[in-house]
PDB file of C-alpha atoms in Angstrom:
ATOM      1  CA  MET Y   1     -64.956 -38.982  24.082  1.00 47.00           C
ATOM      2  CA  GLY Y   2     -67.125 -38.028  21.157  1.00 53.00           C
ATOM      3  CA  ILE Y   3     -66.418 -34.692  19.546  1.00 60.00           C
ATOM      4  CA  PHE Y   4     -70.098 -33.857  19.151  1.00 69.00           C
ATOM      5  CA  GLY Y   5     -71.799 -36.251  21.530  1.00 81.00           C
ATOM      6  CA  ALA Y   6     -71.756 -37.223  25.139  1.00 88.00           C
ATOM      7  CA  PRO Y   7     -68.554 -38.647  26.592  1.00 93.00           C
ATOM      8  CA  ASN Y   8     -68.263 -42.431  26.471  1.00 96.00           C
ATOM      9  CA  VAL Y   9     -67.346 -43.064  30.109  1.00 97.00           C
ATOM     10  CA  ALA Y  10     -66.870 -46.818  29.623  1.00 97.00           C
ATOM     11  CA  ARG Y  11     -64.321 -46.211  26.866  1.00 97.00           C
ATOM     12  CA  LEU Y  12     -62.540 -43.526  28.912  1.00 97.00           C
ATOM     13  CA  LYS Y  13     -62.341 -45.886  31.887  1.00 97.00           C
ATOM     14  CA  ALA Y  14     -61.066 -48.771  29.721  1.00 96.00           C
ATOM     15  CA  ARG Y  15     -58.253 -46.501  28.507  1.00 96.00           C
ATOM     16  CA  SER Y  16     -57.584 -45.160  32.041  1.00 95.00           C
ATOM     17  CA  ASP Y  17     -58.125 -41.718  30.526  1.00 96.00           C
ATOM     18  CA  LEU Y  18     -58.304 -39.649  33.703  1.00 96.00           C
ATOM     19  CA  LYS Y  19     -58.283 -36.350  31.815  1.00 96.00           C
ATOM     20  CA  GLY Y  20     -61.265 -37.475  29.738  1.00 97.00           C
ATOM     21  CA  LEU Y  21     -63.074 -38.711  32.853  1.00 98.00           C
ATOM     22  CA  LEU Y  22     -62.539 -35.331  34.502  1.00 97.00           C
ATOM     23  CA  THR Y  23     -64.066 -33.663  31.446  1.00 96.00           C
ATOM     24  CA  ALA Y  24     -67.018 -36.072  31.698  1.00 97.00           C
ATOM     25  CA  LEU Y  25     -67.324 -35.213  35.401  1.00 97.00           C
ATOM     26  CA  ARG Y  26     -68.151 -31.641  34.336  1.00 96.00           C
ATOM     27  CA  TYR Y  27     -70.525 -32.660  31.510  1.00 95.00           C
ATOM     28  CA  PRO Y  28     -73.515 -30.343  31.998  1.00 93.00           C
ATOM     29  CA  ARG Y  29     -76.252 -32.175  30.097  1.00 92.00           C
ATOM     30  CA  HIS Y  30     -76.597 -35.511  31.912  1.00 94.00           C
ATOM     31  CA  ALA Y  31     -76.083 -36.220  35.595  1.00 96.00           C
ATOM     32  CA  ALA Y  32     -75.710 -39.934  34.788  1.00 97.00           C
ATOM     33  CA  ILE Y  33     -72.539 -39.181  32.826  1.00 97.00           C
ATOM     34  CA  ARG Y  34     -71.109 -37.149  35.709  1.00 98.00           C
ATOM     35  CA  ARG Y  35     -72.036 -39.920  38.151  1.00 98.00           C
ATOM     36  CA  ASP Y  36     -70.516 -42.618  35.937  1.00 98.00           C
ATOM     37  CA  ALA Y  37     -67.337 -40.560  35.531  1.00 98.00           C
ATOM     38  CA  ALA Y  38     -66.935 -40.232  39.312  1.00 98.00           C
ATOM     39  CA  THR Y  39     -67.621 -43.961  39.710  1.00 98.00           C
ATOM     40  CA  ALA Y  40     -65.032 -44.780  37.043  1.00 98.00           C
ATOM     41  CA  ILE Y  41     -62.448 -42.618  38.815  1.00 98.00           C
ATOM     42  CA  ALA Y  42     -63.202 -44.487  42.058  1.00 97.00           C
ATOM     43  CA  GLU Y  43     -62.710 -47.811  40.288  1.00 96.00           C
ATOM     44  CA  LEU Y  44     -59.449 -46.677  38.686  1.00 96.00           C
ATOM     45  CA  ALA Y  45     -58.042 -45.268  41.929  1.00 95.00           C
ATOM     46  CA  SER Y  46     -56.618 -48.593  43.093  1.00 90.00           C
ATOM     47  CA  SER Y  47     -54.751 -49.166  39.840  1.00 92.00           C
ATOM     48  CA  LEU Y  48     -53.298 -45.688  39.282  1.00 91.00           C
ATOM     49  CA  PRO Y  49     -50.369 -44.151  41.167  1.00 91.00           C
ATOM     50  CA  SER Y  50     -51.380 -41.401  43.583  1.00 88.00           C
ATOM     51  CA  GLU Y  51     -49.506 -38.692  41.674  1.00 91.00           C
ATOM     52  CA  ARG Y  52     -51.651 -39.470  38.633  1.00 93.00           C
ATOM     53  CA  LEU Y  53     -54.818 -39.106  40.725  1.00 94.00           C
ATOM     54  CA  GLN Y  54     -53.840 -35.730  42.188  1.00 95.00           C
ATOM     55  CA  PRO Y  55     -55.502 -33.702  39.381  1.00 96.00           C
ATOM     56  CA  ALA Y  56     -58.822 -35.450  40.117  1.00 97.00           C
ATOM     57  CA  ILE Y  57     -59.114 -34.312  43.733  1.00 96.00           C
ATOM     58  CA  GLN Y  58     -60.308 -30.701  43.294  1.00 96.00           C
ATOM     59  CA  PRO Y  59     -62.811 -31.516  40.509  1.00 97.00           C
ATOM     60  CA  LEU Y  60     -64.215 -34.310  42.691  1.00 96.00           C
ATOM     61  CA  ILE Y  61     -64.489 -31.922  45.641  1.00 96.00           C
ATOM     62  CA  GLN Y  62     -66.413 -29.521  43.392  1.00 94.00           C
ATOM     63  CA  ALA Y  63     -68.654 -32.426  42.316  1.00 95.00           C
ATOM     64  CA  LEU Y  64     -69.720 -32.777  45.960  1.00 94.00           C
ATOM     65  CA  ASN Y  65     -71.815 -29.669  45.267  1.00 93.00           C
ATOM     66  CA  ASP Y  66     -73.584 -31.222  42.257  1.00 94.00           C
ATOM     67  CA  GLN Y  67     -77.355 -30.749  42.292  1.00 94.00           C
ATOM     68  CA  ASP Y  68     -77.785 -34.457  41.595  1.00 95.00           C
ATOM     69  CA  TYR Y  69     -77.389 -36.475  44.795  1.00 93.00           C
ATOM     70  CA  ALA Y  70     -76.038 -39.531  42.924  1.00 95.00           C
ATOM     71  CA  VAL Y  71     -73.197 -37.465  41.460  1.00 96.00           C
ATOM     72  CA  ALA Y  72     -72.250 -36.080  44.874  1.00 95.00           C
ATOM     73  CA  THR Y  73     -72.391 -39.575  46.401  1.00 95.00           C
ATOM     74  CA  ALA Y  74     -70.183 -40.980  43.631  1.00 96.00           C
ATOM     75  CA  ALA Y  75     -67.719 -38.132  44.219  1.00 96.00           C
ATOM     76  CA  VAL Y  76     -67.534 -39.067  47.928  1.00 96.00           C
ATOM     77  CA  ALA Y  77     -66.755 -42.658  46.921  1.00 95.00           C
ATOM     78  CA  ALA Y  78     -64.093 -41.524  44.450  1.00 97.00           C
ATOM     79  CA  LEU Y  79     -62.392 -39.279  47.005  1.00 96.00           C
ATOM     80  CA  ALA Y  80     -62.484 -42.117  49.532  1.00 94.00           C
ATOM     81  CA  ALA Y  81     -60.938 -44.449  46.949  1.00 95.00           C
ATOM     82  CA  ILE Y  82     -58.145 -41.948  46.301  1.00 96.00           C
ATOM     83  CA  GLY Y  83     -57.536 -42.006  50.040  1.00 93.00           C
ATOM     84  CA  GLN Y  84     -54.582 -40.375  51.735  1.00 92.00           C
ATOM     85  CA  PRO Y  85     -53.712 -37.860  48.968  1.00 93.00           C
ATOM     86  CA  ALA Y  86     -57.235 -36.406  49.279  1.00 94.00           C
ATOM     87  CA  ILE Y  87     -57.078 -35.769  53.042  1.00 94.00           C
ATOM     88  CA  LEU Y  88     -55.548 -32.269  53.072  1.00 93.00           C
ATOM     89  CA  PRO Y  89     -57.781 -30.916  50.272  1.00 95.00           C
ATOM     90  CA  LEU Y  90     -60.816 -32.439  52.017  1.00 94.00           C
ATOM     91  CA  ILE Y  91     -59.825 -30.799  55.301  1.00 94.00           C
ATOM     92  CA  SER Y  92     -59.611 -27.458  53.478  1.00 93.00           C
ATOM     93  CA  ALA Y  93     -63.032 -28.060  51.916  1.00 93.00           C
ATOM     94  CA  LEU Y  94     -64.454 -28.951  55.319  1.00 93.00           C
ATOM     95  CA  ARG Y  95     -63.421 -25.550  56.644  1.00 89.00           C
ATOM     96  CA  ALA Y  96     -64.539 -23.095  53.989  1.00 81.00           C
ATOM     97  CA  SER Y  97     -66.747 -24.486  51.239  1.00 79.00           C
ATOM     98  CA  PRO Y  98     -70.504 -24.403  50.629  1.00 90.00           C
ATOM     99  CA  GLU Y  99     -72.563 -26.647  52.915  1.00 92.00           C
ATOM    100  CA  LYS Y 100     -72.947 -29.515  50.429  1.00 93.00           C
ATOM    101  CA  ILE Y 101     -69.192 -29.643  49.885  1.00 94.00           C
ATOM    102  CA  ARG Y 102     -68.514 -29.546  53.644  1.00 95.00           C
ATOM    103  CA  GLU Y 103     -70.990 -32.382  54.153  1.00 95.00           C
ATOM    104  CA  GLY Y 104     -69.422 -34.477  51.388  1.00 94.00           C
ATOM    105  CA  ALA Y 105     -65.916 -33.725  52.637  1.00 95.00           C
ATOM    106  CA  ALA Y 106     -66.875 -34.994  56.100  1.00 96.00           C
ATOM    107  CA  ARG Y 107     -68.304 -38.192  54.600  1.00 94.00           C
ATOM    108  CA  ALA Y 108     -65.211 -38.771  52.467  1.00 94.00           C
ATOM    109  CA  LEU Y 109     -62.914 -38.183  55.459  1.00 94.00           C
ATOM    110  CA  GLY Y 110     -64.954 -40.705  57.447  1.00 93.00           C
ATOM    111  CA  ARG Y 111     -64.625 -43.316  54.715  1.00 92.00           C
ATOM    112  CA  ILE Y 112     -60.905 -42.686  54.349  1.00 92.00           C
ATOM    113  CA  GLY Y 113     -60.302 -42.645  58.101  1.00 88.00           C
ATOM    114  CA  ALA Y 114     -62.080 -45.965  58.603  1.00 85.00           C
ATOM    115  CA  THR Y 115     -59.460 -47.745  56.498  1.00 84.00           C
ATOM    116  CA  LEU Y 116     -56.401 -45.517  56.824  1.00 80.00           C
ATOM    117  CA  GLN Y 117     -53.234 -47.308  57.863  1.00 76.00           C
ATOM    118  CA  GLU Y 118     -51.171 -44.210  58.671  1.00 77.00           C
ATOM    119  CA  PRO Y 119     -51.935 -42.947  62.225  1.00 77.00           C
ATOM    120  CA  ALA Y 120     -50.485 -39.481  61.543  1.00 80.00           C
ATOM    121  CA  TYR Y 121     -53.019 -38.864  58.765  1.00 80.00           C
ATOM    122  CA  LEU Y 122     -55.810 -40.209  60.939  1.00 81.00           C
ATOM    123  CA  ARG Y 123     -54.934 -37.720  63.683  1.00 82.00           C
ATOM    124  CA  LEU Y 124     -54.648 -34.958  61.100  1.00 87.00           C
ATOM    125  CA  SER Y 125     -58.281 -35.376  60.050  1.00 88.00           C
ATOM    126  CA  VAL Y 126     -59.807 -35.767  63.527  1.00 90.00           C
ATOM    127  CA  ASP Y 127     -59.434 -32.200  64.856  1.00 90.00           C
ATOM    128  CA  PRO Y 128     -61.062 -30.569  61.799  1.00 94.00           C
ATOM    129  CA  LEU Y 129     -63.897 -33.098  62.053  1.00 94.00           C
ATOM    130  CA  VAL Y 130     -64.364 -32.352  65.755  1.00 94.00           C
ATOM    131  CA  ASN Y 131     -64.474 -28.628  64.916  1.00 94.00           C
ATOM    132  CA  ALA Y 132     -67.062 -29.316  62.204  1.00 95.00           C
ATOM    133  CA  LEU Y 133     -69.423 -30.616  64.896  1.00 96.00           C
ATOM    134  CA  LYS Y 134     -70.050 -26.910  65.561  1.00 95.00           C
ATOM    135  CA  ASP Y 135     -70.975 -26.171  61.930  1.00 96.00           C
ATOM    136  CA  PRO Y 136     -74.162 -24.092  61.589  1.00 96.00           C
ATOM    137  CA  ASP Y 137     -75.552 -26.559  59.021  1.00 96.00           C
ATOM    138  CA  THR Y 138     -77.347 -29.599  60.461  1.00 97.00           C
ATOM    139  CA  ALA Y 139     -76.434 -31.873  57.529  1.00 96.00           C
ATOM    140  CA  VAL Y 140     -72.745 -31.037  57.971  1.00 96.00           C
ATOM    141  CA  ARG Y 141     -72.930 -31.810  61.698  1.00 97.00           C
ATOM    142  CA  ARG Y 142     -74.654 -35.132  61.022  1.00 97.00           C
ATOM    143  CA  ALA Y 143     -72.121 -36.105  58.360  1.00 97.00           C
ATOM    144  CA  THR Y 144     -69.317 -35.139  60.721  1.00 96.00           C
ATOM    145  CA  ALA Y 145     -70.771 -37.219  63.560  1.00 96.00           C
ATOM    146  CA  TRP Y 146     -71.098 -40.137  61.142  1.00 95.00           C
ATOM    147  CA  ALA Y 147     -67.481 -39.688  60.007  1.00 95.00           C
ATOM    148  CA  LEU Y 148     -66.192 -39.584  63.564  1.00 93.00           C
ATOM    149  CA  GLY Y 149     -68.243 -42.685  64.322  1.00 91.00           C
ATOM    150  CA  ARG Y 150     -66.577 -44.484  61.411  1.00 89.00           C
ATOM    151  CA  ILE Y 151     -63.108 -43.691  62.692  1.00 87.00           C
ATOM    152  CA  GLY Y 152     -64.002 -43.571  66.402  1.00 78.00           C
ATOM    153  CA  SER Y 153     -62.663 -46.990  67.277  1.00 65.00           C
ATOM    154  CA  ARG Y 154     -59.308 -45.976  65.858  1.00 62.00           C
ATOM    155  CA  LEU Y 155     -59.001 -42.769  67.883  1.00 62.00           C
ATOM    156  CA  ASP Y 156     -56.756 -42.485  70.904  1.00 54.00           C
ATOM    157  CA  ALA Y 157     -58.124 -41.438  74.283  1.00 38.00           C
ATOM    158  CA  THR Y 158     -57.429 -37.742  73.703  1.00 39.00           C
ATOM    159  CA  HIS Y 159     -60.177 -37.579  71.088  1.00 49.00           C
ATOM    160  CA  CYS Y 160     -62.823 -39.663  72.836  1.00 49.00           C
ATOM    161  CA  ALA Y 161     -64.595 -36.752  74.561  1.00 45.00           C
ATOM    162  CA  LEU Y 162     -66.267 -35.166  71.544  1.00 46.00           C
ATOM    163  CA  PRO Y 163     -68.768 -32.329  71.981  1.00 51.00           C
ATOM    164  CA  MET Y 164     -72.180 -33.710  71.041  1.00 49.00           C
ATOM    165  CA  GLU Y 165     -74.369 -30.622  71.488  1.00 52.00           C
ATOM    166  CA  ASN Y 166     -76.267 -29.291  68.483  1.00 48.00           C
ATOM    167  CA  LEU Y 167     -76.442 -32.623  66.647  1.00 48.00           C
TER     168      LEU Y 167
END
């Protein structure tokens, strides 16, 4: 990362510099740098141990609220790439955060749930998603319905009767 200039995301990614990428994720001047940082974190997620990725989860959740849609979308992808370690923080974000963060959290949970191998974690995310179908924000409800649709085929019979009003 340059001392006086914009962060070099490609160099940070090549060095697996997660701390530098997290700094770039908060870079205020250019949304493209924030987007590229989130994308780089997503690409590194498969090669880094989960304990090393833990510090990235909360900054990525905050990036869901970025004014630039591409940054928020890249943050969803990064959280989905992190996978299981992001589930509990995403559930918390789904319950209490601003609307854009709740919407992004629902999308990330849907992407994680579609590929999750651990049934206990799948069940853990379903009830909060079902509850989010009652969210006052239309975008959150739509994202939640989408997420449940992604993981729907993996649900057991107890979760098949989802309330669909207000969608």
